[in-house]
CSV table of C-alpha atoms and ligand atoms in Angstrom, one decimal:
chain,number,residue,atom,x,y,z
A,205,MET,CA,-25.0,18.7,20.3
A,206,PHE,CA,-22.0,20.8,19.2
A,207,THR,CA,-19.4,18.7,17.5
A,208,PRO,CA,-15.7,19.5,16.6
A,209,ASP,CA,-17.0,19.5,13.0
A,210,ASP,CA,-19.3,22.4,14.0
A,211,LEU,CA,-16.4,24.3,15.4
A,212,ASP,CA,-14.5,23.7,12.2
A,213,PHE,CA,-17.4,24.9,10.1
A,214,ASP,CA,-17.6,28.0,12.2
A,215,ARG,CA,-13.9,28.6,11.7
A,216,GLN,CA,-14.1,28.2,7.9
A,217,HIS,CA,-17.3,30.0,7.2
A,218,ILE,CA,-18.5,32.4,9.8
A,219,TRP,CA,-17.3,35.8,10.5
A,220,HIS,CA,-17.2,36.9,14.2
A,221,PRO,CA,-16.8,40.5,15.4
A,222,TYR,CA,-13.6,42.0,14.1
A,223,THR,CA,-12.0,38.7,13.1
A,224,SER,CA,-10.0,37.5,10.2
A,225,MET,CA,-11.3,34.8,8.0
A,226,ARG,CA,-7.7,33.7,7.2
A,227,ASP,CA,-6.5,33.3,10.8
A,228,PRO,CA,-9.4,33.7,13.3
A,229,LEU,CA,-8.8,33.7,17.0
A,230,PRO,CA,-10.4,30.6,18.7
A,231,CYS,CA,-14.1,30.7,19.6
A,232,TYR,CA,-15.6,29.0,22.5
A,233,PRO,CA,-19.0,27.2,21.9
A,234,VAL,CA,-21.6,28.2,24.4
A,235,VAL,CA,-24.7,26.0,24.5
A,236,ALA,CA,-26.7,27.5,27.4
A,237,ALA,CA,-26.7,30.5,29.8
A,238,GLN,CA,-28.4,30.9,33.1
A,239,GLY,CA,-28.1,33.8,35.6
A,240,CYS,CA,-24.5,34.8,35.5
A,241,GLN,CA,-23.2,31.5,34.1
A,242,LEU,CA,-22.4,30.6,30.5
A,243,GLN,CA,-22.2,26.8,29.8
A,244,LEU,CA,-19.6,25.6,27.3
A,245,ALA,CA,-20.4,22.6,25.0
A,246,ASP,CA,-18.0,20.5,27.0
A,247,GLY,CA,-20.1,21.1,30.2
A,248,ARG,CA,-17.8,23.7,31.8
A,249,GLU,CA,-19.4,26.7,33.4
A,250,LEU,CA,-18.0,30.2,33.1
A,251,VAL,CA,-18.9,33.2,35.3
A,252,ASP,CA,-19.9,36.0,32.9
A,253,GLY,CA,-18.0,39.2,33.4
A,254,MET,CA,-19.2,40.9,30.2
A,255,SER,CA,-23.0,40.9,30.2
A,256,SER,CA,-22.7,40.2,26.5
A,257,TRP,CA,-21.1,43.6,25.9
A,258,TRP,CA,-23.2,45.7,28.4
A,259,ALA,CA,-26.5,44.1,27.5
A,260,ALA,CA,-27.5,41.2,29.8
A,261,ILE,CA,-28.0,43.3,32.9
A,262,HIS,CA,-30.5,40.9,34.5
A,263,GLY,CA,-28.4,37.9,33.6
A,264,TYR,CA,-29.3,35.1,31.2
A,265,ASN,CA,-32.5,33.1,30.8
A,266,HIS,CA,-34.5,35.3,33.1
A,267,PRO,CA,-37.9,33.9,33.7
A,268,ARG,CA,-39.7,37.3,33.4
A,269,LEU,CA,-38.1,38.1,30.2
A,270,ASN,CA,-38.7,34.7,28.8
A,271,GLN,CA,-42.4,34.9,29.8
A,272,ALA,CA,-42.8,38.3,28.2
A,273,LEU,CA,-41.3,36.9,25.0
A,274,GLN,CA,-43.6,33.8,25.1
A,275,GLN,CA,-46.7,35.8,25.7
A,276,GLN,CA,-46.0,38.2,22.9
A,277,MET,CA,-45.1,35.3,20.6
A,278,ALA,CA,-48.5,33.8,21.3
A,279,GLN,CA,-50.2,37.0,20.2
A,280,MET,CA,-48.0,38.1,17.2
A,281,SER,CA,-44.3,38.0,16.6
A,282,HIS,CA,-44.1,40.7,14.1
A,283,VAL,CA,-46.2,43.1,12.1
A,284,MET,CA,-45.1,46.1,10.0
A,285,PHE,CA,-44.9,49.4,11.7
A,286,GLY,CA,-45.9,51.5,8.7
A,287,GLY,CA,-49.5,52.4,9.3
A,288,ILE,CA,-49.9,49.9,12.1
A,289,THR,CA,-49.2,50.2,15.8
A,290,HIS,CA,-49.4,47.6,18.6
A,291,PRO,CA,-49.6,47.4,22.4
A,292,ALA,CA,-46.0,46.3,22.9
A,293,ALA,CA,-44.5,49.4,21.1
A,294,VAL,CA,-46.9,51.7,22.9
A,295,ALA,CA,-46.1,50.1,26.4
A,296,LEU,CA,-42.4,50.3,25.8
A,297,SER,CA,-42.5,53.9,24.5
A,298,ARG,CA,-44.6,55.0,27.4
A,299,GLN,CA,-42.0,53.6,29.7
A,300,LEU,CA,-39.1,55.2,27.8
A,301,VAL,CA,-40.8,58.6,27.9
A,302,ALA,CA,-41.5,58.3,31.5
A,303,MET,CA,-38.0,57.1,32.5
A,304,THR,CA,-35.9,59.6,30.5
A,305,PRO,CA,-35.7,63.4,31.1
A,306,GLU,CA,-39.0,65.2,30.7
A,307,ALA,CA,-38.0,67.0,27.5
A,308,LEU,CA,-37.5,63.8,25.6
A,309,GLU,CA,-40.9,62.7,24.4
A,310,CYS,CA,-40.6,61.4,20.9
A,311,VAL,CA,-39.4,57.9,20.4
A,312,PHE,CA,-38.0,56.3,17.3
A,313,LEU,CA,-37.5,52.5,17.6
A,314,ALA,CA,-34.5,51.2,15.8
A,315,ASP,CA,-33.0,47.8,15.2
A,316,SER,CA,-29.5,48.2,16.8
A,317,GLY,CA,-27.2,50.6,18.5
A,318,SER,CA,-25.5,51.7,15.4
A,319,ILE,CA,-28.8,52.3,13.7
A,320,ALA,CA,-30.0,54.4,16.7
A,321,VAL,CA,-26.9,56.5,16.1
A,322,GLU,CA,-27.6,56.8,12.4
A,323,VAL,CA,-31.1,57.9,13.3
A,324,ALA,CA,-29.9,60.5,15.8
A,325,MET,CA,-27.5,61.9,13.2
A,326,LYS,CA,-30.2,62.0,10.5
A,327,MET,CA,-32.5,63.7,12.9
A,328,ALA,CA,-29.8,66.4,13.5
A,329,LEU,CA,-29.3,66.9,9.7
A,330,GLN,CA,-33.1,67.1,9.1
A,331,TYR,CA,-33.6,69.4,12.1
A,332,TRP,CA,-31.3,72.0,10.4
A,333,LEU,CA,-33.0,71.5,7.0
A,334,GLY,CA,-36.2,72.2,8.8
A,335,ARG,CA,-34.7,75.5,10.0
A,336,GLY,CA,-33.6,76.3,6.5
A,337,GLU,CA,-29.9,75.5,6.9
A,338,ARG,CA,-27.7,72.8,5.5
A,339,ARG,CA,-25.5,71.9,8.4
A,340,GLN,CA,-23.6,68.6,8.0
A,341,THR,CA,-20.7,68.7,10.5
A,342,PHE,CA,-20.7,66.8,13.8
A,343,LEU,CA,-18.4,67.8,16.6
A,344,THR,CA,-17.3,64.8,18.8
A,345,LEU,CA,-14.6,63.5,21.0
A,346,LYS,CA,-11.5,61.5,20.2
A,347,ARG,CA,-11.6,58.0,21.8
A,348,GLY,CA,-15.3,57.9,21.2
A,349,TYR,CA,-17.2,54.9,19.8
A,350,HIS,CA,-20.7,55.0,18.3
A,351,GLY,CA,-21.1,51.9,16.1
A,352,ASP,CA,-19.9,50.3,12.9
A,353,THR,CA,-22.2,51.6,10.2
A,354,PHE,CA,-20.7,54.4,8.1
A,355,ALA,CA,-22.3,57.5,9.6
A,356,ALA,CA,-21.6,56.1,13.1
A,357,MET,CA,-18.1,55.2,12.2
A,358,ALA,CA,-17.4,58.7,10.9
A,359,VAL,CA,-17.8,60.0,14.5
A,360,CYS,CA,-15.8,57.1,16.1
A,361,ASP,CA,-12.2,57.7,17.2
A,362,PRO,CA,-10.3,58.2,13.8
A,363,GLU,CA,-7.5,55.9,14.8
A,364,ASN,CA,-9.5,53.1,16.6
A,365,SER,CA,-11.9,52.9,13.7
A,366,MET,CA,-9.2,53.3,11.1
A,367,HIS,CA,-10.6,56.3,9.3
A,368,SER,CA,-7.5,56.1,7.0
A,369,LEU,CA,-9.0,53.0,5.5
A,370,TRP,CA,-12.1,54.9,4.4
A,371,ARG,CA,-10.5,58.2,3.4
A,372,GLY,CA,-12.5,59.9,0.7
A,373,TYR,CA,-15.5,57.9,1.6
A,374,LEU,CA,-16.3,58.9,5.2
A,375,PRO,CA,-17.4,62.4,5.8
A,376,GLU,CA,-14.8,64.4,7.9
A,377,HIS,CA,-16.1,65.6,11.2
A,378,LEU,CA,-14.5,67.6,14.1
A,379,PHE,CA,-12.8,65.7,16.8
A,380,ALA,CA,-11.9,67.4,20.2
A,381,ALA,CA,-9.1,66.0,22.2
A,382,ALA,CA,-10.3,63.2,24.5
A,383,PRO,CA,-11.1,64.4,28.0
A,384,GLN,CA,-8.1,63.8,30.3
A,385,CYS,CA,-9.7,64.7,33.6
A,386,GLY,CA,-10.9,61.5,35.2
A,387,PHE,CA,-14.3,61.2,36.8
A,388,THR,CA,-12.9,61.8,40.4
A,389,ASP,CA,-10.0,64.0,39.4
A,390,THR,CA,-9.9,67.7,40.4
A,391,TRP,CA,-11.5,69.5,37.5
A,392,ASP,CA,-9.1,71.5,35.3
A,393,ASP,CA,-10.6,74.0,32.9
A,394,ALA,CA,-7.8,73.4,30.4
A,395,ASP,CA,-9.4,70.0,29.8
A,396,PHE,CA,-12.2,71.7,27.9
A,397,SER,CA,-10.2,74.1,25.9
A,398,ASP,CA,-9.8,72.1,22.7
A,399,PHE,CA,-13.6,71.4,22.6
A,400,ALA,CA,-14.3,75.1,23.3
A,401,ARG,CA,-12.0,76.2,20.5
A,402,LEU,CA,-13.6,73.8,17.9
A,403,ALA,CA,-17.0,74.9,18.9
A,404,GLU,CA,-16.2,78.5,18.8
A,405,GLN,CA,-14.5,78.2,15.4
A,406,HIS,CA,-17.0,76.0,13.6
A,407,HIS,CA,-20.4,76.5,15.4
A,408,ARG,CA,-22.1,77.9,12.3
A,409,ASP,CA,-21.4,74.6,10.4
A,410,ILE,CA,-22.1,72.2,13.3
A,411,ALA,CA,-25.3,70.2,13.2
A,412,ALA,CA,-24.8,68.6,16.6
A,413,VAL,CA,-22.3,67.4,19.2
A,414,ILE,CA,-22.4,63.7,19.6
A,415,LEU,CA,-20.7,61.9,22.5
A,416,GLU,CA,-20.9,59.1,25.0
A,417,PRO,CA,-21.6,60.9,28.3
A,418,ILE,CA,-19.1,60.2,31.1
A,419,VAL,CA,-18.0,56.7,30.0
A,420,GLN,CA,-16.1,56.4,26.7
A,421,GLY,CA,-16.6,52.6,26.1
A,422,ALA,CA,-15.1,50.7,23.2
A,423,GLY,CA,-12.7,53.6,22.6
A,424,GLY,CA,-10.8,53.0,25.7
A,425,MET,CA,-13.1,52.4,28.8
A,426,ARG,CA,-12.4,55.9,30.1
A,427,PHE,CA,-14.5,57.8,32.7
A,428,TYR,CA,-14.3,61.5,32.3
A,429,HIS,CA,-15.3,64.5,34.5
A,430,PRO,CA,-18.9,65.5,34.8
A,431,ARG,CA,-17.9,69.1,34.4
A,432,TYR,CA,-16.7,68.4,30.9
A,433,LEU,CA,-20.3,67.3,30.0
A,434,GLN,CA,-21.8,70.3,31.8
A,435,GLN,CA,-19.5,72.6,29.7
A,436,VAL,CA,-20.5,70.8,26.5
A,437,ARG,CA,-24.2,71.4,27.3
A,438,ALA,CA,-23.5,75.0,28.1
A,439,LEU,CA,-21.7,75.6,24.8
A,440,CYS,CA,-24.4,73.8,22.9
A,441,ASP,CA,-26.9,76.1,24.5
A,442,ARG,CA,-24.8,79.1,23.7
A,443,TYR,CA,-24.4,78.3,20.1
A,444,GLY,CA,-27.8,76.6,19.6
A,445,LEU,CA,-26.3,73.2,18.8
A,446,LEU,CA,-28.1,69.9,19.4
A,447,LEU,CA,-26.5,67.6,21.9
A,448,ILE,CA,-26.8,63.9,21.1
A,449,ALA,CA,-26.0,61.6,24.0
A,450,ASP,CA,-25.1,58.1,23.1
A,451,GLU,CA,-26.1,56.1,26.2
A,452,ILE,CA,-26.3,52.8,24.3
A,453,ALA,CA,-23.7,51.3,26.6
A,454,THR,CA,-24.3,53.4,29.8
A,455,GLY,CA,-28.1,53.4,29.8
A,456,PHE,CA,-30.1,51.6,32.5
A,457,GLY,CA,-27.9,51.9,35.5
A,458,ARG,CA,-24.4,50.7,34.4
A,459,SER,CA,-22.6,53.8,35.5
A,460,GLY,CA,-24.3,54.0,38.9
A,461,LYS,CA,-27.0,56.3,37.6
A,462,LEU,CA,-30.0,55.3,35.5
A,463,PHE,CA,-28.4,57.4,32.7
A,464,ALA,CA,-24.8,58.6,32.7
A,465,CYS,CA,-26.0,62.2,31.9
A,466,GLU,CA,-27.4,62.4,35.4
A,467,HIS,CA,-23.8,62.5,36.8
A,468,ALA,CA,-23.6,65.9,35.3
A,469,GLY,CA,-27.3,66.9,35.6
A,470,VAL,CA,-27.5,67.3,31.8
A,471,THR,CA,-30.3,66.6,29.4
A,472,PRO,CA,-29.5,65.9,25.8
A,473,ASP,CA,-31.6,67.0,22.8
A,474,ILE,CA,-31.4,63.5,21.4
A,475,LEU,CA,-30.7,60.3,23.3
A,476,CYS,CA,-29.7,56.9,21.9
A,477,LEU,CA,-30.4,53.8,23.9
A,478,GLY,CA,-29.8,50.1,23.0
A,479,LYS,CA,-28.0,47.1,24.4
A,480,ALA,CA,-29.5,46.7,27.9
A,481,LEU,CA,-32.9,48.0,26.6
A,482,THR,CA,-34.1,44.4,26.1
A,483,GLY,CA,-32.0,43.0,29.0
A,484,GLY,CA,-29.7,41.6,26.3
A,485,MET,CA,-32.4,39.2,25.0
A,486,MET,CA,-32.5,40.5,21.5
A,487,THR,CA,-31.6,43.4,19.4
A,488,LEU,CA,-33.5,46.7,19.8
A,489,ALA,CA,-32.6,50.3,20.2
A,490,ALA,CA,-34.3,53.6,20.6
A,491,THR,CA,-33.6,57.2,19.7
A,492,LEU,CA,-35.5,59.8,21.7
A,493,THR,CA,-35.8,63.5,21.1
A,494,THR,CA,-37.7,66.7,22.1
A,495,ARG,CA,-41.0,67.8,20.7
A,496,GLU,CA,-39.2,70.8,19.2
A,497,VAL,CA,-36.7,68.8,17.3
A,498,ALA,CA,-39.4,66.5,16.1
A,499,ASP,CA,-41.6,69.4,14.9
A,500,THR,CA,-38.7,71.1,13.2
A,501,ILE,CA,-37.7,67.9,11.3
A,502,SER,CA,-41.3,67.6,10.1
A,503,ARG,CA,-40.9,71.2,8.6
A,504,SER,CA,-38.0,70.0,6.4
A,505,ALA,CA,-38.8,69.6,2.7
A,506,ALA,CA,-39.3,65.9,3.2
A,507,GLY,CA,-42.2,66.7,5.5
A,508,CYS,CA,-41.5,63.6,7.6
A,509,PHE,CA,-38.5,61.9,9.2
A,510,MET,CA,-36.8,59.9,6.5
A,511,HIS,CA,-36.3,56.5,8.2
A,512,GLY,CA,-38.4,53.4,8.5
A,513,PRO,CA,-36.8,49.9,8.7
A,514,THR,CA,-38.7,46.7,8.0
A,515,PHE,CA,-38.5,45.4,11.5
A,516,MET,CA,-39.2,48.7,13.2
A,517,GLY,CA,-40.9,48.3,16.6
A,518,ASN,CA,-40.7,44.5,16.4
A,519,PRO,CA,-43.3,43.3,18.9
A,520,LEU,CA,-41.2,40.6,20.4
A,521,ALA,CA,-38.3,42.9,21.1
A,522,CYS,CA,-40.7,45.6,22.4
A,523,ALA,CA,-42.4,43.2,24.8
A,524,VAL,CA,-39.1,42.0,26.2
A,525,ALA,CA,-37.8,45.5,26.5
A,526,ALA,CA,-41.0,46.6,28.3
A,527,GLU,CA,-40.5,43.9,30.8
A,528,SER,CA,-36.9,44.6,31.2
A,529,LEU,CA,-37.6,48.3,31.8
A,530,ALA,CA,-40.3,47.3,34.4
A,531,MET,CA,-37.6,45.4,36.2
A,532,VAL,CA,-35.3,48.4,36.0
A,533,ALA,CA,-38.0,50.7,37.3
A,534,GLU,CA,-38.4,48.4,40.4
A,535,GLY,CA,-35.0,49.8,41.3
A,536,GLU,CA,-33.1,46.9,42.7
A,537,TRP,CA,-30.3,47.7,40.3
A,538,GLN,CA,-29.4,50.6,42.5
A,539,THR,CA,-28.3,48.5,45.4
A,540,GLN,CA,-26.8,45.8,43.1
A,541,VAL,CA,-24.7,48.3,41.1
A,542,ALA,CA,-23.6,50.1,44.3
A,543,ALA,CA,-22.5,46.8,45.9
A,544,ILE,CA,-20.6,45.8,42.6
A,545,GLU,CA,-18.9,49.2,42.6
A,546,GLN,CA,-17.7,48.9,46.2
A,547,GLN,CA,-16.5,45.3,45.6
A,548,LEU,CA,-14.7,46.3,42.4
A,549,GLN,CA,-13.1,49.1,44.2
A,550,ARG,CA,-11.8,46.8,47.0
A,551,GLU,CA,-10.6,44.1,44.6
A,552,LEU,CA,-9.5,45.9,41.5
A,553,LEU,CA,-8.1,49.2,42.6
A,554,PRO,CA,-5.2,47.6,44.6
A,555,LEU,CA,-4.0,46.0,41.3
A,556,GLN,CA,-3.0,49.6,40.4
A,557,LEU,CA,0.4,48.7,42.2
A,558,HIS,CA,1.0,45.7,40.0
A,559,PRO,CA,3.9,46.4,37.6
A,560,ALA,CA,1.9,45.3,34.5
A,561,VAL,CA,-0.9,47.8,35.3
A,562,ALA,CA,-0.9,51.4,34.1
A,563,GLN,CA,-4.3,52.3,35.8
A,564,ALA,CA,-7.2,50.6,37.6
A,565,ARG,CA,-10.6,52.4,37.6
A,566,VAL,CA,-14.1,51.7,38.6
A,567,LEU,CA,-17.4,53.4,38.0
A,568,GLY,CA,-20.7,51.8,38.9
A,569,ALA,CA,-20.7,48.2,37.7
A,570,ILE,CA,-17.7,48.8,35.4
A,571,GLY,CA,-14.2,47.8,36.4
A,572,VAL,CA,-11.2,48.4,34.2
A,573,ILE,CA,-7.6,47.4,34.4
A,574,GLU,CA,-5.5,49.3,31.8
A,575,THR,CA,-2.2,47.5,31.2
A,576,HIS,CA,1.1,48.9,30.0
A,577,GLN,CA,1.3,46.3,27.1
A,578,PRO,CA,-1.4,45.2,24.8
A,579,VAL,CA,-2.9,41.8,25.8
A,580,ASN,CA,-2.1,38.6,24.0
A,581,MET,CA,-5.8,38.0,23.4
A,582,ALA,CA,-5.7,34.2,22.5
A,583,ALA,CA,-3.5,33.3,25.5
A,584,LEU,CA,-5.4,35.5,28.0
A,585,GLN,CA,-8.8,34.3,26.9
A,586,GLN,CA,-7.7,30.7,27.3
A,587,PHE,CA,-6.3,31.4,30.8
A,588,PHE,CA,-9.6,33.0,31.7
A,589,VAL,CA,-11.7,30.1,30.4
A,590,GLU,CA,-9.5,27.7,32.2
A,591,ARG,CA,-10.1,29.7,35.4
A,592,GLY,CA,-13.9,29.4,34.8
A,593,VAL,CA,-14.6,33.0,33.9
A,594,TRP,CA,-15.7,34.8,30.7
A,595,ILE,CA,-13.7,38.0,30.3
A,596,ARG,CA,-13.0,39.4,26.9
A,597,PRO,CA,-10.1,41.8,27.0
A,598,PHE,CA,-9.0,44.0,24.1
A,599,GLY,CA,-6.0,46.2,23.4
A,600,ARG,CA,-4.6,47.3,26.7
A,601,LEU,CA,-7.9,46.8,28.6
A,602,ILE,CA,-9.1,44.0,30.8
A,603,TYR,CA,-12.4,45.0,32.1
A,604,LEU,CA,-15.5,43.7,33.9
A,605,MET,CA,-19.2,44.7,33.5
A,606,PRO,CA,-21.1,41.8,35.0
A,607,PRO,CA,-24.8,41.3,35.1
A,608,TYR,CA,-26.3,43.3,38.1
A,609,LEU,CA,-27.4,40.1,39.9
A,610,ILE,CA,-23.9,38.7,40.2
A,611,SER,CA,-23.1,37.3,43.7
A,612,ALA,CA,-20.2,38.7,45.7
A,613,GLN,CA,-18.5,35.3,45.4
A,614,ALA,CA,-18.8,35.1,41.6
A,615,LEU,CA,-17.5,38.7,41.2
A,616,SER,CA,-14.5,37.7,43.4
A,617,GLN,CA,-13.8,34.8,41.0
A,618,LEU,CA,-13.7,37.3,38.2
A,619,THR,CA,-11.4,39.8,40.0
A,620,ARG,CA,-9.1,37.0,41.2
A,621,ALA,CA,-8.8,35.7,37.7
A,622,ILE,CA,-7.7,39.2,36.5
A,623,ARG,CA,-5.2,39.5,39.4
A,624,ASP,CA,-3.7,36.1,38.6
A,625,ALA,CA,-3.6,36.8,34.9
A,626,LEU,CA,-1.4,39.8,35.4
A,627,ASP,CA,1.4,37.7,36.7
A,628,HIS,CA,2.0,35.9,33.4
A,629,ALA,CA,4.3,37.8,31.0
A,630,GLY,CA,2.9,35.5,28.2
A,631,HIS,CA,-0.5,37.2,28.5
A,632,PHE,CA,1.0,40.4,27.1
A,633,GLN,CA,2.5,41.3,23.9
A,634,PRO,CA,6.3,42.1,24.3
B,32,PMP,N1,-22.7,53.3,20.8
B,32,PMP,C1,-22.1,52.8,21.9
B,32,PMP,C2,-21.6,53.7,22.9
B,32,PMP,C3,-21.7,51.4,21.9
B,32,PMP,O1,-21.0,51.0,22.9
B,32,PMP,C4,-22.2,50.6,20.9
B,32,PMP,C5,-21.8,49.1,20.8
B,32,PMP,N2,-20.6,48.7,21.4
B,32,PMP,C6,-22.8,51.2,19.8
B,32,PMP,C7,-23.2,52.5,19.8
B,32,PMP,C8,-23.3,50.3,18.6
B,32,PMP,O2,-24.3,49.4,19.0
B,32,PMP,P1,-24.6,48.1,18.2
B,32,PMP,O3,-23.3,47.3,18.4
B,32,PMP,O4,-25.8,47.5,18.8
B,32,PMP,O5,-24.8,48.5,16.7
């Protein structure tokens, strides 16, 4: 089924995320996935601690999602969205409008998270054109991550996404110091001063603020204080700036709230969703905005919103997403995520005392061990696979975000593997 020759072909010819073609890190062939388990080609089973990068919240091979896909496939897999609509897109968009804050009522269906961000940024640019101004600067946070396409990358942390590589090509935006006050720390107003200074100095040029609410994901797995987000919203209101919340990673319960903005009681003007939108079955994202923003965009010289990809509103993806959201709406995730949070607190937070650990932190169904030294990715990955778990560390971060239906026993297998991994000096770069 999967031969050593296939693995060799993969190594020679196929790019994986952020890998070198000259000297790629090893890849592990997965041939099946079920619930919280990934099955390797050699028959070994791994407990999944990653939900395929925040996406597979209901676990793998879920019968309800499979059925939704099969039913839609029997009707129609795809049809263009220009001049045509279909039941799956309408059902999904109804659910999105109902689930998100009341003000967000206009839905753009995009192909992936990065595209949802591109769409959000383009909406902000066109909004200002509609108001007769050409505003092209975005204010964002250091340590943020918003995707790999160029507009999205331009608002990612300048160091992590190597803006120096693209100098002269990427537009230059404004970066406020990353929030330092953690989610549960005592709030310190000084944490907001850099953001406030930039907003005050540049607000006449700023089209929008874009940020990941509460959880900065790929830029460091950091959980910041809700007051920070409240103050961002207040400044956006004061200066009339749009607030774009990128909830592509946090959306649909991961942080313990349906949307992370709820921790701060804040409503954005534009909201990006993706990843768990389809329960991780296939790629789909959405950008929602207010009637006012949508109307203003339509007043720009273009007269319409200038975006319309080929696979927009793909019926298969919409049908699966609609079913995934129906499962989210049933609400079981709330008890599941709360139980995961408590268990992660019990099992990961004590690791804070380990000499290799700089900080342990938990929020919702996200557990993070930040180490002093960067991990030796290949060695650590191999150790985890030998321990029967799938955990993909990066930089100085070993983290868990399992599917919500994980059992307490399987979750302990993940946390024990992390605990034991910390004891081997060879798992870290010197
Ligand atoms: N925004 C955030 C917050 C993300 O975590 C990601 C993906 N890691 C993206 C945007 C980009 O999504 P995609 O990889 O689907 O393009």
